[in-house]
Amino acid sequence: MTQAETWSGRFNEPVAELVKQYTGSIDFDCRLAPWDIQGSLAHAQMLCEAGVLSADDLAAIRQGMAEILADIEAGRLEWSLDLEDVHMNIERRLTDKIGDAGKRLHTGRSRNDQVATDIRLWLRDEISRIRSLIQALQSALLDLAEAHAEVVMPGFTHLQVAQPVSFGHHMLAYVEMLGRDDERMADCRRRVNRMPLGAAALAGTTFPIQRETTARLLGFEGICQNSLDAVSDRDFAIEFTAAASLLMIHLSRLSEELILWMSPRFGFIDIADRFCTGSSIMPQKKNPDVPELVRGKSGRVIGHLMGLITLMKSQPLAYNKDNQEDKEPLFDTVDTLVDTLRIYADMMRGVTVKPDNMRAAVLQGFATATDLADYLVKKGLPFRDSHEVVALAVRHADGQGVDLSDLPLAVLQGFSGLIGEDVYQVLTPEGSLNARNHLGGTAPEQVRAQAARWRKALQAAD
Ligand code: ARG
């Protein structure tokens, strides 16, 4: 029996070949097979408990599904476009194996609630996997933060040297971002983990189904409470892709920094050779391909978010075939995230830090000018006046081609009589770091405390 014959009674002619190809989803939704089977087994057990299916039918369905799963795992199952999608392929294979019991499985169910259930079962597993990968990347960044808590680098605003920061502190900024990504994934998973099954096509079913039973068997935390909403809701897919986009944006920002830092103009870091490639023409090149690709791939994930938002906009209730278009963006988003997070954690473990170059860059940029201004305020000068004094001192040092800390005391005192010998303690990058010793500040002591807090949090999440 072909696809056309599945609903053949209604039609005068078979579905056109082109239409079959256009409307079929088996090429990509076959990926949902294990979750489709999981859902069917729970549905069958519930039907049996409700007295709709016999115990013999249930036993046959279980046996048949176990064989189908084994066939899929062994690559023995040949998917057929004639059967349109994964749901009908599996049901037909089951019926071929066990006869009428297979035909009874679809009682009280529709592919509309079935597919919504499959996607949610699949996505909740993937979100769990993504969360552990996020945490593994956080852990790689924590290693760097702890090892380089004392390393001074220029912090930038407007991409101009602003104030000294600890390299560890900079890494911890990304640990924070990833922490929010992890939270968003966890939160999104709660709404993914609600069961549409039982809504049938759109209005529910006349059979005495027990949705609580199916939900419990499948480990759902909640049940979609309105059958129309259950089959048409794809908010969870949009939410997930939005969370994924933010995650990719964070990694894209870090990538941009790694690329800049690795260029000889900065020379702040090196990325292990195994994550770089050369040029076919320029023998000297070592290119940061991995961060560049991550930056590029963030665009495709954001594109999937746009695609899904547009897919849902103006769709009338309840199920429409449009929704079949939710799968490829979701699959590609998950694949991109998983691959990116994996390679990123490895790559960060292959980053070498060059503290001397970072420190030299701090000294080139008058990064301790604010420290000098704060110093004068502590000696009694109003901040606006001290800002002006320091601006003049910077202009002078710039003209001489030296750092503020290179100016002799007598010269500094020419700008303000409040300046004393102790000024040199605040003019060093290290003094500047250590002075910012408060919650959220860049002092190495704070960096170590934050890293320890995150370590504990990650251990608790394990
Ligand atoms: N392949 C379909 C999808 O992915 C399954 C649901 C089809 N339902 C329907 N009424 N045609 O959405």
Coordinates of C-alpha atoms and ligand atoms in Angstrom, one line a residue:
M1 CA 0.0 0.0 0.0
T2 CA 1.4 3.4 -0.9
Q3 CA 0.9 6.8 0.6
A4 CA -2.1 7.5 -1.7
E5 CA -3.7 4.3 -0.6
T6 CA -3.4 5.3 3.1
W7 CA -6.3 7.6 2.5
S8 CA -7.2 6.2 -1.0
G9 CA -10.9 5.9 -0.3
R10 CA -11.3 9.6 -0.5
F11 CA -9.4 10.1 -3.8
N12 CA -10.0 9.4 -7.5
E13 CA -6.4 9.4 -8.4
P14 CA -3.0 8.7 -6.8
V15 CA -0.9 11.6 -5.4
A16 CA 1.4 13.0 -8.1
E17 CA 5.0 12.0 -7.8
L18 CA 6.2 15.6 -7.5
V19 CA 3.7 16.2 -4.7
K20 CA 4.9 13.1 -2.9
Q21 CA 8.4 14.5 -3.0
Y22 CA 7.3 17.9 -2.0
T23 CA 5.1 16.9 0.9
G24 CA 7.1 14.0 2.2
S25 CA 9.2 14.5 5.3
I26 CA 10.7 11.0 5.8
D27 CA 14.2 12.2 4.5
F28 CA 14.6 14.3 7.7
D29 CA 12.0 13.2 10.3
C30 CA 13.3 9.6 10.3
R31 CA 15.6 11.0 12.9
L32 CA 12.7 11.1 15.3
A33 CA 12.1 7.3 15.1
P34 CA 13.3 6.3 18.6
W35 CA 11.1 9.0 20.1
D36 CA 8.2 8.1 17.9
I37 CA 8.4 4.5 19.1
Q38 CA 8.8 5.7 22.8
G39 CA 5.5 7.7 22.4
S40 CA 3.7 4.9 20.6
L41 CA 4.6 2.4 23.4
A42 CA 3.3 4.6 26.1
H43 CA 0.1 5.4 24.1
A44 CA -0.5 1.6 23.5
Q45 CA 0.0 0.8 27.2
M46 CA -2.4 3.6 28.2
L47 CA -5.0 2.3 25.7
C48 CA -4.6 -1.2 27.2
E49 CA -5.0 0.1 30.7
A50 CA -8.1 2.0 29.5
G51 CA -9.5 -1.3 28.1
V52 CA -9.3 0.0 24.5
L53 CA -6.5 -2.4 23.4
S54 CA -6.2 -6.1 24.5
A55 CA -3.2 -7.3 26.5
D56 CA -2.3 -9.5 23.5
D57 CA -2.3 -6.5 21.2
L58 CA -0.1 -4.6 23.6
A59 CA 2.3 -7.5 23.8
A60 CA 2.5 -7.8 20.0
I61 CA 3.0 -4.0 19.6
R62 CA 5.9 -4.2 22.2
Q63 CA 7.5 -7.1 20.4
G64 CA 7.1 -5.5 17.0
M65 CA 8.5 -2.2 18.1
A66 CA 11.5 -3.8 19.7
E67 CA 12.3 -5.5 16.4
I68 CA 11.8 -2.2 14.5
L69 CA 14.1 -0.4 16.8
A70 CA 16.7 -3.1 16.4
D71 CA 16.2 -2.8 12.6
I72 CA 16.7 0.9 12.7
E73 CA 19.8 0.7 14.8
A74 CA 21.3 -2.0 12.5
G75 CA 20.4 0.2 9.5
R76 CA 18.1 -2.5 8.1
L77 CA 15.0 -0.4 7.9
E78 CA 14.4 1.2 4.5
W79 CA 12.4 4.3 4.8
S80 CA 9.8 4.8 2.1
L81 CA 8.8 8.1 0.6
D82 CA 5.5 6.5 -0.4
L83 CA 4.7 6.4 3.3
E84 CA 5.4 10.2 3.6
D85 CA 6.8 10.5 7.2
V86 CA 8.3 8.6 10.1
H87 CA 5.0 8.0 11.8
M88 CA 3.4 6.2 8.8
N89 CA 6.7 4.3 8.0
I90 CA 6.9 2.9 11.5
E91 CA 3.2 2.1 11.7
R92 CA 3.3 0.3 8.4
R93 CA 6.4 -1.7 9.3
L94 CA 4.6 -2.7 12.6
T95 CA 1.5 -3.8 10.8
D96 CA 3.6 -5.8 8.3
K97 CA 5.1 -7.6 11.3
I98 CA 2.2 -8.1 13.7
G99 CA -1.0 -7.6 11.6
D100 CA -4.2 -6.1 13.0
A101 CA -2.7 -5.1 16.4
G102 CA -0.4 -2.7 14.4
K103 CA -3.5 -1.2 12.8
R104 CA -5.1 -0.6 16.2
L105 CA -2.2 1.4 17.5
H106 CA -3.4 4.7 16.0
T107 CA -6.7 4.5 17.9
G108 CA -7.5 7.8 19.7
R109 CA -4.5 9.5 18.2
S110 CA -3.6 11.6 15.2
R111 CA -0.3 12.3 13.6
N112 CA -0.9 15.9 14.7
D113 CA -0.5 15.2 18.4
Q114 CA 1.9 12.4 17.6
V115 CA 4.4 14.6 15.8
A116 CA 4.1 17.4 18.5
T117 CA 4.9 14.7 21.1
D118 CA 7.8 13.3 19.2
I119 CA 9.5 16.7 18.8
R120 CA 9.1 17.5 22.4
L121 CA 10.5 14.1 23.6
W122 CA 13.4 14.5 21.2
L123 CA 14.1 18.2 22.1
R124 CA 14.0 17.7 25.9
D125 CA 16.7 15.0 25.5
E126 CA 18.8 17.3 23.3
I127 CA 18.4 20.2 25.7
S128 CA 19.8 18.0 28.5
R129 CA 22.8 17.2 26.3
I130 CA 23.3 20.8 25.4
R131 CA 23.2 21.8 29.0
S132 CA 26.0 19.4 29.9
L133 CA 28.1 20.7 27.0
I134 CA 27.5 24.3 28.1
Q135 CA 28.7 23.3 31.6
A136 CA 31.8 21.6 30.1
L137 CA 32.7 24.8 28.2
Q138 CA 32.2 26.8 31.4
S139 CA 34.6 24.5 33.2
A140 CA 37.2 25.0 30.4
L141 CA 36.9 28.7 30.8
L142 CA 37.1 28.4 34.6
D143 CA 40.5 26.6 34.2
L144 CA 41.8 29.5 32.2
A145 CA 40.3 32.0 34.7
E146 CA 42.0 30.3 37.7
A147 CA 45.3 29.9 35.9
H148 CA 45.4 33.5 34.8
A149 CA 43.7 35.4 37.7
E150 CA 46.8 37.6 38.1
V151 CA 47.4 38.2 34.4
V152 CA 46.8 41.9 33.5
M153 CA 45.3 42.7 30.1
P154 CA 43.7 45.9 28.8
G155 CA 40.0 46.1 29.3
F156 CA 38.4 47.9 26.3
T157 CA 35.5 50.2 25.7
H158 CA 35.0 51.4 22.1
L159 CA 37.8 48.9 21.4
Q160 CA 40.2 51.5 22.9
V161 CA 42.3 50.6 25.9
A162 CA 40.2 51.6 28.9
Q163 CA 41.3 50.1 32.3
P164 CA 43.4 47.1 33.3
V165 CA 41.5 43.9 33.9
S166 CA 42.5 40.4 34.9
F167 CA 42.4 38.0 32.0
G168 CA 40.7 35.6 34.4
H169 CA 38.0 38.2 35.0
H170 CA 37.5 38.5 31.2
M171 CA 37.1 34.7 31.0
L172 CA 34.6 34.8 33.8
A173 CA 32.4 37.3 31.9
Y174 CA 31.8 34.5 29.4
V175 CA 31.2 32.0 32.2
E176 CA 28.4 34.3 33.4
M177 CA 26.9 34.6 29.9
L178 CA 27.0 30.8 29.5
G179 CA 25.4 30.5 32.9
R180 CA 22.4 32.5 31.7
D181 CA 22.3 30.4 28.5
D182 CA 22.2 27.3 30.7
E183 CA 19.4 28.8 32.8
R184 CA 17.4 29.7 29.7
M185 CA 17.8 26.1 28.4
A186 CA 16.6 24.7 31.7
D187 CA 13.6 27.1 31.7
C188 CA 12.7 26.4 28.1
R189 CA 12.9 22.7 28.8
R190 CA 10.1 23.0 31.4
R191 CA 7.8 24.2 28.6
V192 CA 9.1 21.7 26.1
N193 CA 8.3 19.0 28.6
R194 CA 4.5 19.1 28.4
M195 CA 2.5 16.5 26.6
P196 CA 0.3 17.2 23.6
L197 CA -0.7 13.5 23.1
G198 CA -4.4 13.0 23.5
A199 CA -5.4 16.1 21.6
A200 CA -5.7 13.7 18.6
A201 CA -6.3 15.7 15.3
L202 CA -7.4 18.9 17.1
A203 CA -10.5 18.3 19.2
G204 CA -9.6 15.3 21.4
T205 CA -11.0 11.8 21.0
T206 CA -14.1 9.8 21.8
F207 CA -12.1 7.0 23.4
P208 CA -11.7 6.9 27.2
I209 CA -8.0 8.0 27.2
Q210 CA -6.0 8.6 30.4
R211 CA -3.6 11.4 29.5
E212 CA -2.1 11.4 33.0
T213 CA -1.1 7.8 32.5
T214 CA 0.6 8.5 29.1
A215 CA 2.3 11.6 30.5
R216 CA 3.7 9.7 33.5
L217 CA 4.9 6.9 31.3
L218 CA 6.8 9.4 29.1
G219 CA 8.1 11.4 32.0
F220 CA 6.3 14.6 31.0
E221 CA 6.1 17.3 33.7
G222 CA 2.8 18.6 32.5
I223 CA 0.0 18.1 29.9
C224 CA -1.1 20.6 27.3
Q225 CA -4.6 21.6 28.6
N226 CA -6.3 22.6 25.4
S227 CA -6.4 20.2 22.4
L228 CA -6.3 23.0 19.8
D229 CA -3.3 24.6 21.4
A230 CA -1.6 21.2 21.9
V231 CA -1.4 20.4 18.2
S232 CA -0.7 23.9 17.0
D233 CA 1.8 25.2 19.6
R234 CA 5.4 25.6 18.5
D235 CA 6.3 28.3 21.0
F236 CA 8.7 25.9 22.6
A237 CA 10.6 25.5 19.3
I238 CA 10.9 29.3 19.0
E239 CA 11.9 29.7 22.6
F240 CA 14.6 27.0 22.2
T241 CA 15.9 28.6 19.0
A242 CA 16.0 32.0 20.7
A243 CA 18.0 30.6 23.6
A244 CA 20.2 28.9 21.1
S245 CA 20.7 32.2 19.2
L246 CA 21.8 34.0 22.3
L247 CA 24.2 31.2 23.1
M248 CA 25.7 31.4 19.6
I249 CA 25.8 35.2 19.9
H250 CA 27.9 34.8 23.1
L251 CA 30.2 32.4 21.4
S252 CA 30.4 34.7 18.4
R253 CA 31.5 37.5 20.6
L254 CA 34.2 35.4 22.3
S255 CA 35.3 34.2 18.8
E256 CA 35.7 37.8 17.6
E257 CA 37.9 38.5 20.6
L258 CA 40.0 35.3 20.1
I259 CA 40.5 36.3 16.5
L260 CA 41.7 39.8 17.4
W261 CA 43.8 38.6 20.3
M262 CA 45.6 36.0 18.0
S263 CA 46.5 38.5 15.4
P264 CA 50.1 39.7 15.7
R265 CA 48.9 43.3 16.3
F266 CA 47.5 42.1 19.6
G267 CA 49.5 39.0 20.2
F268 CA 47.6 38.3 23.5
I269 CA 47.0 34.6 22.9
D270 CA 47.9 31.7 20.7
I271 CA 45.4 29.0 19.6
A272 CA 46.8 25.5 19.3
D273 CA 47.8 24.5 15.8
R274 CA 45.3 21.7 15.7
F275 CA 42.5 24.2 15.7
C276 CA 44.0 26.4 12.9
T277 CA 44.6 26.1 9.2
G278 CA 47.2 27.5 6.8
S279 CA 46.8 29.3 3.5
S280 CA 47.3 27.6 0.2
I281 CA 49.2 30.6 -1.1
M282 CA 50.7 32.5 1.9
P283 CA 53.2 30.2 3.7
Q284 CA 53.3 32.3 6.8
K285 CA 49.6 32.1 7.6
K286 CA 48.0 30.5 10.6
N287 CA 44.3 31.2 10.5
P288 CA 41.8 31.0 13.4
D289 CA 39.3 29.0 11.4
V290 CA 37.3 27.5 14.3
P291 CA 36.4 30.8 15.9
E292 CA 35.7 32.3 12.5
L293 CA 33.3 29.5 11.7
V294 CA 31.6 29.8 15.0
R295 CA 31.1 33.5 14.3
G296 CA 29.7 32.5 10.9
K297 CA 27.5 29.7 12.2
S298 CA 25.8 32.1 14.7
G299 CA 24.2 33.5 11.6
R300 CA 22.6 30.3 10.6
V301 CA 21.1 29.7 14.0
I302 CA 19.7 33.2 14.1
G303 CA 18.3 32.5 10.6
H304 CA 16.5 29.4 12.0
L305 CA 15.0 31.6 14.7
M306 CA 13.7 34.0 12.0
G307 CA 12.4 31.1 10.0
L308 CA 10.4 29.6 12.9
I309 CA 9.0 32.9 14.0
T310 CA 7.8 33.5 10.4
L311 CA 6.5 30.0 10.2
M312 CA 4.1 30.6 13.1
K313 CA 3.1 34.1 12.3
S314 CA -0.6 34.3 11.1
Q315 CA -1.1 30.5 11.2
P316 CA -4.8 29.8 12.0
L317 CA -5.6 27.1 14.6
A318 CA -5.1 24.3 14.7
Y319 CA -2.6 22.0 12.9
N320 CA -1.4 23.1 9.4
K321 CA 1.0 21.3 7.2
D322 CA 3.2 24.4 7.6
N323 CA 4.3 22.9 10.9
Q324 CA 6.2 20.2 9.1
E325 CA 8.8 23.0 8.4
D326 CA 9.6 23.2 12.1
K327 CA 11.9 20.2 12.0
E328 CA 14.9 21.0 9.8
P329 CA 15.6 24.3 11.5
L330 CA 15.3 22.6 14.9
F331 CA 17.6 19.7 13.9
D332 CA 20.2 22.0 12.4
T333 CA 20.1 24.3 15.4
V334 CA 20.7 21.3 17.7
D335 CA 23.5 19.9 15.5
T336 CA 25.2 23.3 15.2
L337 CA 25.1 23.9 18.9
V338 CA 26.3 20.5 19.9
D339 CA 29.2 20.6 17.4
T340 CA 30.1 24.1 18.3
L341 CA 30.1 23.6 22.1
R342 CA 32.2 20.5 21.8
I343 CA 34.9 22.0 19.7
Y344 CA 34.9 25.2 21.7
A345 CA 35.7 23.5 25.0
D346 CA 38.5 21.6 23.4
M347 CA 39.8 24.8 21.7
M348 CA 39.8 26.8 24.9
R349 CA 41.9 24.2 26.5
G350 CA 44.4 24.7 23.7
V351 CA 44.7 28.5 24.2
T352 CA 48.1 29.8 25.3
V353 CA 48.1 33.2 27.1
K354 CA 50.9 35.7 26.5
P355 CA 51.0 37.9 29.7
D356 CA 53.9 40.1 28.6
N357 CA 52.2 41.3 25.4
M358 CA 49.0 41.9 27.4
R359 CA 50.9 44.0 30.0
A360 CA 52.7 45.9 27.3
A361 CA 49.4 46.8 25.7
V362 CA 48.1 48.1 29.1
L363 CA 51.1 50.4 29.4
Q364 CA 50.6 51.7 25.9
G365 CA 47.0 52.8 26.6
F366 CA 47.2 55.0 29.8
A367 CA 45.0 52.4 31.3
T368 CA 45.6 53.6 34.8
A369 CA 44.5 57.2 34.2
T370 CA 41.2 56.6 36.1
D371 CA 43.3 55.2 39.0
L372 CA 45.3 58.5 39.1
A373 CA 42.0 60.4 39.0
D374 CA 40.6 58.3 41.9
Y375 CA 43.9 58.8 43.8
L376 CA 43.5 62.6 43.6
V377 CA 39.9 62.4 44.7
K378 CA 41.0 60.4 47.8
K379 CA 43.5 63.3 48.4
G380 CA 40.5 65.8 48.4
L381 CA 40.2 67.0 44.8
P382 CA 36.6 66.9 43.4
F383 CA 36.3 64.2 40.7
R384 CA 35.6 66.6 37.8
D385 CA 38.8 68.6 38.6
S386 CA 40.9 65.5 39.0
H387 CA 39.6 64.2 35.6
E388 CA 40.9 67.4 34.1
V389 CA 44.3 67.2 35.8
V390 CA 44.8 63.6 34.6
A391 CA 43.7 64.5 31.1
L392 CA 46.5 67.1 31.0
A393 CA 49.0 64.6 32.4
V394 CA 48.0 62.0 29.8
R395 CA 48.4 64.6 27.0
H396 CA 51.9 65.3 28.3
A397 CA 52.9 61.7 28.6
D398 CA 51.4 61.0 25.2
G399 CA 53.6 63.8 23.7
Q400 CA 56.6 62.2 25.3
G401 CA 55.7 58.8 24.2
V402 CA 55.7 57.3 27.7
D403 CA 53.3 55.9 30.2
L404 CA 52.0 57.8 33.2
S405 CA 54.0 55.6 35.5
D406 CA 57.2 56.7 33.6
L407 CA 56.7 60.4 34.4
P408 CA 59.1 61.6 37.2
L409 CA 57.4 62.7 40.5
A410 CA 58.4 66.3 39.9
V411 CA 56.7 66.3 36.5
L412 CA 53.5 64.7 38.0
Q413 CA 53.5 67.3 40.8
G414 CA 53.5 70.0 38.2
F415 CA 50.0 68.9 37.4
S416 CA 48.8 68.7 41.0
G417 CA 50.6 69.4 44.3
L418 CA 48.5 66.6 45.9
I419 CA 50.5 64.0 44.2
G420 CA 53.1 62.2 46.4
E421 CA 55.6 59.3 46.1
D422 CA 52.8 56.8 46.8
V423 CA 51.2 57.6 43.4
Y424 CA 53.3 54.9 41.7
Q425 CA 51.5 52.2 43.6
V426 CA 48.3 53.1 41.8
L427 CA 49.9 53.7 38.5
T428 CA 51.0 50.1 38.0
P429 CA 48.5 47.8 36.3
E430 CA 48.8 45.3 39.2
G431 CA 48.0 48.1 41.7
S432 CA 45.0 49.1 39.6
L433 CA 43.7 45.5 39.6
N434 CA 44.2 44.9 43.3
A435 CA 42.4 48.1 44.1
R436 CA 39.1 46.8 42.6
N437 CA 38.6 44.3 45.3
H438 CA 34.8 44.2 45.7
L439 CA 32.0 41.8 44.5
G440 CA 32.1 41.7 40.7
G441 CA 35.5 43.6 40.6
T442 CA 38.6 42.5 38.7
A443 CA 41.0 42.0 41.6
P444 CA 42.6 38.6 41.4
E445 CA 41.2 37.8 44.8
Q446 CA 37.7 38.4 43.5
V447 CA 38.4 36.4 40.3
R448 CA 39.5 33.4 42.4
A449 CA 36.4 33.7 44.6
Q450 CA 34.1 33.9 41.6
A451 CA 35.8 30.9 40.0
A452 CA 35.4 28.9 43.2
R453 CA 31.7 29.8 43.3
W454 CA 31.2 28.7 39.8
R455 CA 33.1 25.4 40.4
K456 CA 30.7 24.6 43.2
A457 CA 27.7 25.5 41.1
L458 CA 28.8 23.3 38.3
Q459 CA 29.5 20.4 40.7
A460 CA 26.1 20.8 42.1
A461 CA 24.6 20.7 38.6
D462 CA 26.3 17.4 37.8
Ligands
ARG1 N1 4.9 14.9 8.9 C1 3.9 15.7 9.6 C2 4.6 16.9 10.3 O1 5.7 16.8 10.4 C3 3.1 14.9 10.5 C4 1.8 15.4 10.8 C5 1.0 15.3 9.6 N2 -0.4 15.6 9.8 C6 -1.3 15.9 8.8 N3 -2.5 16.2 9.2 N4 -0.9 15.9 7.6 O2 4.0 17.8 10.8

